[in-house]
């Protein structure tokens, strides 16, 4: 009974914590070996390869002078900064909604999770068509039917196209994090929330003083992990706006792809994506520290 | 005296009104979430159910004028442009998806067992190192991997895609499993060992069944990862024979006049496996979540 709470507080180690010897050691090594081999062959070696490819300084002067590079840095910052934070915060709020014990809310959760299980490309194509054309896409059609206004040509405008990418990204990935936060909320011991209710904490004050502090570490870890994942998001930008209008909404991943496969300049492609490392490395350092010092409650 | 208690117990009018407002707000939010979640799915079906090419998406109907399953028939009979090899392409996607799923679960579960239940000297260091994978997103490594896979002799081989997917899905699996395994008392392992179970038996008989809900979550995660992939399937598999459905569908973008409704019907069919899998495993996962909730 107190075990779970110790886990939550992060002070718990399995009793009988010990090191293994002899045949068990060989077995432990055998158990870790498949993953270790994959890690070395498909993560470590490619990373080293990329660092070597991107180590020539002249590549970075080429990058700065390329007219598409700096706008892509800005797009990446906006896409990740706005996308991740909006997604995480909404996911945290919505997970509270799904805690309500109603049959229809439980049924709704299944529908709500569908976007996550749906394949990204097909969903992105559908989303793109919803916004396409002057009056032919579903969104513009509804705008004119319900509000009588003429919808914009979404992908002719930098801000609208970037916004469309972000909205699709939030749509696709919010359910995943909502489920993680839902699990986190369920791990809050019943007596804690009961005590808060007895003390009269409701609504906003309960969220601010009880729920959020208990979920803060989980929220931070998830946000950091999501930042790392979103930096590499390719499908959304490549298939929703496709960089339109003319490469102006490209993020670094899609720009790198164009450098490598359209412009046949793989070194420049590697340099473009590697230039994010000064941001990603600190993010991962903080993430690992957090995981080390505290137990993440899922 | 009893009147006082009764009036305390009976919710006052204000409380009841407040409950009503909360309930109404919840219903509103529910409707909003429903529309938000299904809109692109509805749009997919709208186009797929249209029998004539180009009717819905260019005339701006919000309801198919003559809904029909014709385009699904076209897909299943491989009777439209791009869709001549639909079944083979779907088969390729299923192969990559299933292998990624099974191997991610297996590799992550073995590694996390070794790290959390047979503590190696530097076990947790090893597990944390696996998370370093996410310092550089998979899509950033496409150029080096393209070359390295050539050097490994795995170019144009589905196993290259599977290996990359597993390598990038496993760290998340290890993270989840390590957290989850902490909730399983080590006494269970010890009891099994006292009864003469070897470490392999402890893994197989104790650890695997007890972590099953987490394994289910990881399985779905890995399947969705592989199912969502376009970049690696496009770059590492160049031949017609190994082309996956995701890569085929992406060709839409190079075509001014593709068979829209058939392509959307194919998209709907492609969407079904992970959805079905999620629905099948949902119980297991939510059971896992509630067990953890009540353990306070």
PDB file of C-alpha atoms in Angstrom, chain A residues 112-232:
ATOM      1  CA  UNK A 112     -11.076  10.641 -29.320  1.00  0.00           C
ATOM      2  CA  UNK A 113      -8.081   8.309 -29.529  1.00  0.00           C
ATOM      3  CA  UNK A 114      -8.808   7.407 -33.174  1.00  0.00           C
ATOM      4  CA  UNK A 115      -6.655  10.210 -34.683  1.00  0.00           C
ATOM      5  CA  UNK A 116      -3.601   8.756 -32.990  1.00  0.00           C
ATOM      6  CA  UNK A 117      -4.217   5.263 -34.382  1.00  0.00           C
ATOM      7  CA  UNK A 118      -4.991   6.598 -37.855  1.00  0.00           C
ATOM      8  CA  UNK A 119      -2.070   6.491 -40.316  1.00  0.00           C
ATOM      9  CA  UNK A 120      -0.470   9.929 -40.569  1.00  0.00           C
ATOM     10  CA  UNK A 121      -0.192  10.207 -44.337  1.00  0.00           C
ATOM     11  CA  UNK A 122      -3.754   9.257 -45.095  1.00  0.00           C
ATOM     12  CA  UNK A 123      -5.058  11.519 -42.361  1.00  0.00           C
ATOM     13  CA  UNK A 124      -2.841  14.358 -43.610  1.00  0.00           C
ATOM     14  CA  UNK A 125      -4.115  13.933 -47.164  1.00  0.00           C
ATOM     15  CA  UNK A 126      -7.678  14.081 -45.892  1.00  0.00           C
ATOM     16  CA  UNK A 127      -6.900  17.136 -43.777  1.00  0.00           C
ATOM     17  CA  UNK A 128      -5.270  18.830 -46.748  1.00  0.00           C
ATOM     18  CA  UNK A 129      -8.358  18.232 -48.856  1.00  0.00           C
ATOM     19  CA  UNK A 130     -10.581  19.638 -46.137  1.00  0.00           C
ATOM     20  CA  UNK A 131      -8.728  22.906 -46.568  1.00  0.00           C
ATOM     21  CA  UNK A 132      -8.171  22.737 -50.289  1.00  0.00           C
ATOM     22  CA  UNK A 133      -9.580  24.992 -52.978  1.00  0.00           C
ATOM     23  CA  UNK A 134     -11.603  28.143 -52.707  1.00  0.00           C
ATOM     24  CA  UNK A 135     -15.032  26.626 -51.958  1.00  0.00           C
ATOM     25  CA  UNK A 136     -14.509  22.948 -52.557  1.00  0.00           C
ATOM     26  CA  UNK A 137     -12.898  21.830 -49.307  1.00  0.00           C
ATOM     27  CA  UNK A 138     -15.097  20.846 -46.394  1.00  0.00           C
ATOM     28  CA  UNK A 139     -13.877  23.675 -44.181  1.00  0.00           C
ATOM     29  CA  UNK A 140     -14.466  26.498 -46.647  1.00  0.00           C
ATOM     30  CA  UNK A 141     -17.768  24.978 -47.655  1.00  0.00           C
ATOM     31  CA  UNK A 142     -18.925  24.949 -44.034  1.00  0.00           C
ATOM     32  CA  UNK A 143     -17.627  28.473 -43.511  1.00  0.00           C
ATOM     33  CA  UNK A 144     -19.775  29.750 -46.365  1.00  0.00           C
ATOM     34  CA  UNK A 145     -22.796  27.625 -45.425  1.00  0.00           C
ATOM     35  CA  UNK A 146     -22.831  28.426 -41.720  1.00  0.00           C
ATOM     36  CA  UNK A 147     -21.280  31.868 -41.512  1.00  0.00           C
ATOM     37  CA  UNK A 148     -21.653  33.109 -45.041  1.00  0.00           C
ATOM     38  CA  UNK A 149     -18.003  34.095 -45.282  1.00  0.00           C
ATOM     39  CA  UNK A 150     -15.602  33.220 -48.010  1.00  0.00           C
ATOM     40  CA  UNK A 151     -12.804  31.038 -46.675  1.00  0.00           C
ATOM     41  CA  UNK A 152      -9.202  31.842 -47.525  1.00  0.00           C
ATOM     42  CA  UNK A 153      -6.952  29.821 -49.801  1.00  0.00           C
ATOM     43  CA  UNK A 154      -5.213  28.226 -46.856  1.00  0.00           C
ATOM     44  CA  UNK A 155      -1.945  27.212 -48.445  1.00  0.00           C
ATOM     45  CA  UNK A 156      -1.309  30.510 -50.220  1.00  0.00           C
ATOM     46  CA  UNK A 157      -0.495  32.287 -47.010  1.00  0.00           C
ATOM     47  CA  UNK A 158       2.494  31.562 -44.798  1.00  0.00           C
ATOM     48  CA  UNK A 159       0.716  32.039 -41.478  1.00  0.00           C
ATOM     49  CA  UNK A 160      -2.373  30.065 -42.440  1.00  0.00           C
ATOM     50  CA  UNK A 161      -0.322  27.233 -43.916  1.00  0.00           C
ATOM     51  CA  UNK A 162       1.911  27.029 -40.825  1.00  0.00           C
ATOM     52  CA  UNK A 163      -1.173  27.211 -38.605  1.00  0.00           C
ATOM     53  CA  UNK A 164      -2.760  24.370 -40.580  1.00  0.00           C
ATOM     54  CA  UNK A 165       0.323  22.246 -39.991  1.00  0.00           C
ATOM     55  CA  UNK A 166       0.157  22.951 -36.259  1.00  0.00           C
ATOM     56  CA  UNK A 167      -3.564  22.206 -36.046  1.00  0.00           C
ATOM     57  CA  UNK A 168      -3.121  18.888 -37.827  1.00  0.00           C
ATOM     58  CA  UNK A 169      -0.162  18.028 -35.624  1.00  0.00           C
ATOM     59  CA  UNK A 170      -2.160  18.770 -32.455  1.00  0.00           C
ATOM     60  CA  UNK A 171      -5.088  16.754 -33.815  1.00  0.00           C
ATOM     61  CA  UNK A 172      -2.876  13.768 -34.559  1.00  0.00           C
ATOM     62  CA  UNK A 173      -0.823  13.640 -31.375  1.00  0.00           C
ATOM     63  CA  UNK A 174      -2.938  15.115 -28.576  1.00  0.00           C
ATOM     64  CA  UNK A 175      -4.769  11.808 -27.927  1.00  0.00           C
ATOM     65  CA  UNK A 176      -1.515   9.967 -27.216  1.00  0.00           C
ATOM     66  CA  UNK A 177      -0.472  12.395 -24.494  1.00  0.00           C
ATOM     67  CA  UNK A 178      -4.009  12.651 -23.157  1.00  0.00           C
ATOM     68  CA  UNK A 179      -3.927   8.920 -22.483  1.00  0.00           C
ATOM     69  CA  UNK A 180      -0.548   9.253 -20.748  1.00  0.00           C
ATOM     70  CA  UNK A 181      -1.887  12.071 -18.544  1.00  0.00           C
ATOM     71  CA  UNK A 182      -5.065  10.126 -17.908  1.00  0.00           C
ATOM     72  CA  UNK A 183      -2.935   7.261 -16.590  1.00  0.00           C
ATOM     73  CA  UNK A 184      -0.985   9.768 -14.481  1.00  0.00           C
ATOM     74  CA  UNK A 185      -4.184  11.174 -12.997  1.00  0.00           C
ATOM     75  CA  UNK A 186      -5.425   7.680 -12.232  1.00  0.00           C
ATOM     76  CA  UNK A 187      -2.192   6.960 -10.374  1.00  0.00           C
ATOM     77  CA  UNK A 188      -2.954   9.776  -7.940  1.00  0.00           C
ATOM     78  CA  UNK A 189      -4.026   7.897  -4.826  1.00  0.00           C
ATOM     79  CA  UNK A 190      -7.744   8.124  -4.260  1.00  0.00           C
ATOM     80  CA  UNK A 191      -7.318   9.399  -0.662  1.00  0.00           C
ATOM     81  CA  UNK A 192      -5.358  12.429  -1.857  1.00  0.00           C
ATOM     82  CA  UNK A 193      -8.115  13.622  -4.145  1.00  0.00           C
ATOM     83  CA  UNK A 194     -10.736  12.668  -1.548  1.00  0.00           C
ATOM     84  CA  UNK A 195      -8.941  14.726   1.066  1.00  0.00           C
ATOM     85  CA  UNK A 196      -8.851  17.643  -1.333  1.00  0.00           C
ATOM     86  CA  UNK A 197     -12.582  17.306  -1.951  1.00  0.00           C
ATOM     87  CA  UNK A 198     -13.296  17.220   1.778  1.00  0.00           C
ATOM     88  CA  UNK A 199     -11.223  20.344   2.178  1.00  0.00           C
ATOM     89  CA  UNK A 200     -13.506  21.969  -0.342  1.00  0.00           C
ATOM     90  CA  UNK A 201     -11.110  22.159  -3.252  1.00  0.00           C
ATOM     91  CA  UNK A 202     -13.068  22.173  -6.487  1.00  0.00           C
ATOM     92  CA  UNK A 203     -12.496  23.000 -10.122  1.00  0.00           C
ATOM     93  CA  UNK A 204      -9.662  25.404 -10.759  1.00  0.00           C
ATOM     94  CA  UNK A 205      -8.213  25.465  -7.244  1.00  0.00           C
ATOM     95  CA  UNK A 206      -8.115  21.663  -7.143  1.00  0.00           C
ATOM     96  CA  UNK A 207      -6.317  21.614 -10.475  1.00  0.00           C
ATOM     97  CA  UNK A 208      -3.813  24.285  -9.463  1.00  0.00           C
ATOM     98  CA  UNK A 209      -3.094  23.059  -5.920  1.00  0.00           C
ATOM     99  CA  UNK A 210      -3.584  19.294  -6.074  1.00  0.00           C
ATOM    100  CA  UNK A 211      -3.608  17.783  -9.538  1.00  0.00           C
ATOM    101  CA  UNK A 212      -0.997  19.883 -11.279  1.00  0.00           C
ATOM    102  CA  UNK A 213       1.726  19.674  -8.577  1.00  0.00           C
ATOM    103  CA  UNK A 214       1.326  15.891  -8.570  1.00  0.00           C
ATOM    104  CA  UNK A 215       1.529  15.720 -12.343  1.00  0.00           C
ATOM    105  CA  UNK A 216       4.150  18.435 -12.803  1.00  0.00           C
ATOM    106  CA  UNK A 217       7.093  16.067 -13.176  1.00  0.00           C
ATOM    107  CA  UNK A 218       5.243  13.864 -15.629  1.00  0.00           C
ATOM    108  CA  UNK A 219       4.156  16.943 -17.561  1.00  0.00           C
ATOM    109  CA  UNK A 220       7.705  18.237 -17.793  1.00  0.00           C
ATOM    110  CA  UNK A 221       9.179  14.900 -18.851  1.00  0.00           C
ATOM    111  CA  UNK A 222       6.488  14.408 -21.493  1.00  0.00           C
ATOM    112  CA  UNK A 223       6.930  17.921 -22.826  1.00  0.00           C
ATOM    113  CA  UNK A 224      10.686  17.457 -23.157  1.00  0.00           C
ATOM    114  CA  UNK A 225      10.275  14.107 -24.875  1.00  0.00           C
ATOM    115  CA  UNK A 226       7.677  15.591 -27.167  1.00  0.00           C
ATOM    116  CA  UNK A 227       9.972  18.493 -28.075  1.00  0.00           C
ATOM    117  CA  UNK A 228      12.602  15.996 -29.159  1.00  0.00           C
ATOM    118  CA  UNK A 229      10.102  13.972 -31.174  1.00  0.00           C
ATOM    119  CA  UNK A 230       8.444  17.007 -32.762  1.00  0.00           C
ATOM    120  CA  UNK A 231      11.775  18.425 -33.939  1.00  0.00           C
ATOM    121  CA  UNK A 232      11.925  15.373 -36.170  1.00  0.00           C
TER     122      UNK A 232
END
